[in-house]
Amino acid sequence: MAASEYSTGLESVEAESQYLHVLSAFLAMEPVDSVISLARGCTGGSITDNVQRFLWEICVKSAVNGNASYAKKLLKRLINEVELENGEVLDEVYEEYALHMSAPSKENILVKDNIRITKFISFLFPDGSYEHPSCPKSGKLVIPMRCSLNMFEGDTGCSIWPSSLFLSEFVLSYPDLFANKSCFEVGSGAGLVGICLAHVKAKKVILTDGDLLTLTNMKLNLERNRLNYDDELLKEPGEAQSTRVKCIHLPWETASESKLSKYRPDIILGADVIYDLSCLPHLLRVLVALLRRPAKRESGSLETEDRDTAQDGRSSPVVAYIASVIRNADTFNAFLVLVDQMDLSITDLTGELKPPLELLPYMHSYDRSSIRLFSISPR
Ligand SMILES: C[S@@+](CC[C@H](N)C(=O)[O-])C[C@H]1O[C@@H](n2cnc3c(N)ncnc32)[C@H](O)[C@@H]1O
């Protein structure tokens, strides 16, 4: 049963979208406090029987993410909060919790082994955006993402970082910028941005990462989202492309400029890739090679074959969109110095081009205001 059906005839008409937020937060495995606080919002503050039933029946029992320890944590918190308010916990809720208590928790045993979980990231389009080109008929785009439970050392690429949520919102909010364009992402991690690029019908989506485990996880995510990927390294220009999505192992340190120059993307993207000082010169070298304009042939025609070509024969400018949380000012300043040394120009688009659509309204762990969006282009 859908959240909308469940809320029919319940506390208020707005409850329908509130219940959808609760379910979306549960599926994205938001902190349980946050899920319960959203659930309270359905009724104006109290945990009614309906709210308990919704959390039990719709979230826990029919959960597609099936993470038992997360469900157990939610039930425990629900019971605590109802009891604290001297309310009555539904029998079904107690029984479900007892079942979870007696079942061995695989996640707890394996927590040291970087286990993977599936979060469902629901992009909820606001009412009235049904005409928006990236808005599905249902008004929501739900993307299953296999990712790591904890951000262990060496497992960074298997987490979903806030900048990739931001960049995904950006792509979905401005589909025309990306539709029919060849897009190349550096440090793609779990692959969320690439899945959104495919949704808005980018002509080609090239996802890259320097970490092989991350690449394997990314491919599983593409499969789970029914996207075919082609992991051959590079076809020669002019060769037919069989698939639109590619996954490429691309450590910035060893990426050769001649190979990079063959990809010729229209747009380069990167989310949360400015954090390791020692990697920055290599990252910048990769960006320069991808941003470089193709040399003119003697006849005056451009050598590019893939870049979007305007009607007057000129290709549209190549641009990189980089979303970042600035955690360390020194690292970010070092990035700016390198950008300048490499003759690139950088513009802070954060105020100007903020995603107009807030597609993750239920995700309280995601602090959009902490993220900045930059465009980088050749000077
Ligand atoms: C903080 S994670 C961000 C992942 C993803 N873009 C996101 O926002 O969810 C940084 C990503 O960059 C990749 N990365 C870091 N250093 C790299 C390097 N030197 N070469 C290639 N990829 C690298 C990591 O493997 C990881 O996937």
Short mmCIF file of C-alpha atoms and ligand atoms in Angstrom, two decimals, residues 156-165 185-190 208-211 214 250-253 270-273 275-276 279 282 327, ligand 1:
data_model
loop_
_atom_site.label_atom_id
_atom_site.label_comp_id
_atom_site.label_asym_id
_atom_site.label_seq_id
_atom_site.Cartn_x
_atom_site.Cartn_y
_atom_site.Cartn_z
CA THR A 156 35.10 6.52 0.82
CA GLY A 157 33.92 5.90 -2.73
CA CYS A 158 31.15 3.55 -1.57
CA SER A 159 29.42 6.18 0.53
CA ILE A 160 27.02 8.74 -0.85
CA TRP A 161 28.51 12.13 -0.11
CA PRO A 162 26.38 15.26 0.24
CA SER A 163 27.89 16.93 -2.83
CA SER A 164 26.67 14.09 -5.01
CA LEU A 165 23.14 14.60 -3.64
CA GLU A 185 32.46 12.49 -14.08
CA VAL A 186 35.66 12.31 -12.04
CA GLY A 187 35.63 10.42 -8.71
CA SER A 188 32.09 9.13 -9.34
CA GLY A 189 31.95 6.96 -6.20
CA ALA A 190 28.68 5.05 -5.94
CA THR A 208 35.28 7.17 -13.52
CA ASP A 209 37.01 6.37 -10.27
CA GLY A 210 40.53 5.53 -9.18
CA ASP A 211 39.45 2.86 -6.72
CA THR A 214 34.39 1.58 -5.76
CA LEU A 250 40.82 6.35 -13.85
CA PRO A 251 43.34 7.15 -11.13
CA TRP A 252 44.20 10.83 -11.64
CA GLU A 253 47.89 10.20 -10.96
CA GLY A 270 32.85 16.13 -9.87
CA ALA A 271 31.30 15.81 -6.41
CA ASP A 272 33.37 16.00 -3.25
CA VAL A 273 36.67 15.49 -5.00
CA TYR A 275 39.83 17.02 -0.14
CA ASP A 276 43.26 15.47 -0.51
CA CYS A 279 45.87 14.53 -5.25
CA HIS A 282 46.74 15.33 -10.58
CA ARG A 327 36.01 21.19 5.01
C1 LIG B 1 34.60 11.75 -1.17
S1 LIG B 1 34.40 10.55 -2.39
C2 LIG B 1 33.08 11.25 -3.38
C3 LIG B 1 32.37 10.19 -4.17
C4 LIG B 1 31.17 10.69 -4.96
N1 LIG B 1 31.56 11.65 -5.96
C5 LIG B 1 30.15 11.32 -4.02
O1 LIG B 1 30.11 12.55 -3.91
O2 LIG B 1 29.38 10.56 -3.39
C6 LIG B 1 35.80 10.85 -3.46
C7 LIG B 1 35.89 9.91 -4.65
O3 LIG B 1 37.03 10.26 -5.43
C8 LIG B 1 37.77 9.09 -5.70
N2 LIG B 1 39.20 9.45 -5.73
C9 LIG B 1 39.94 9.96 -4.71
N3 LIG B 1 41.20 10.15 -5.09
C10 LIG B 1 41.28 9.75 -6.38
C11 LIG B 1 42.33 9.70 -7.32
N4 LIG B 1 43.55 10.08 -6.98
N5 LIG B 1 42.05 9.25 -8.56
C12 LIG B 1 40.79 8.88 -8.90
N6 LIG B 1 39.75 8.89 -8.05
C13 LIG B 1 39.99 9.32 -6.79
C14 LIG B 1 37.48 8.15 -4.53
O4 LIG B 1 37.71 6.79 -4.87
C15 LIG B 1 36.04 8.47 -4.25
O5 LIG B 1 35.17 7.68 -5.01
#
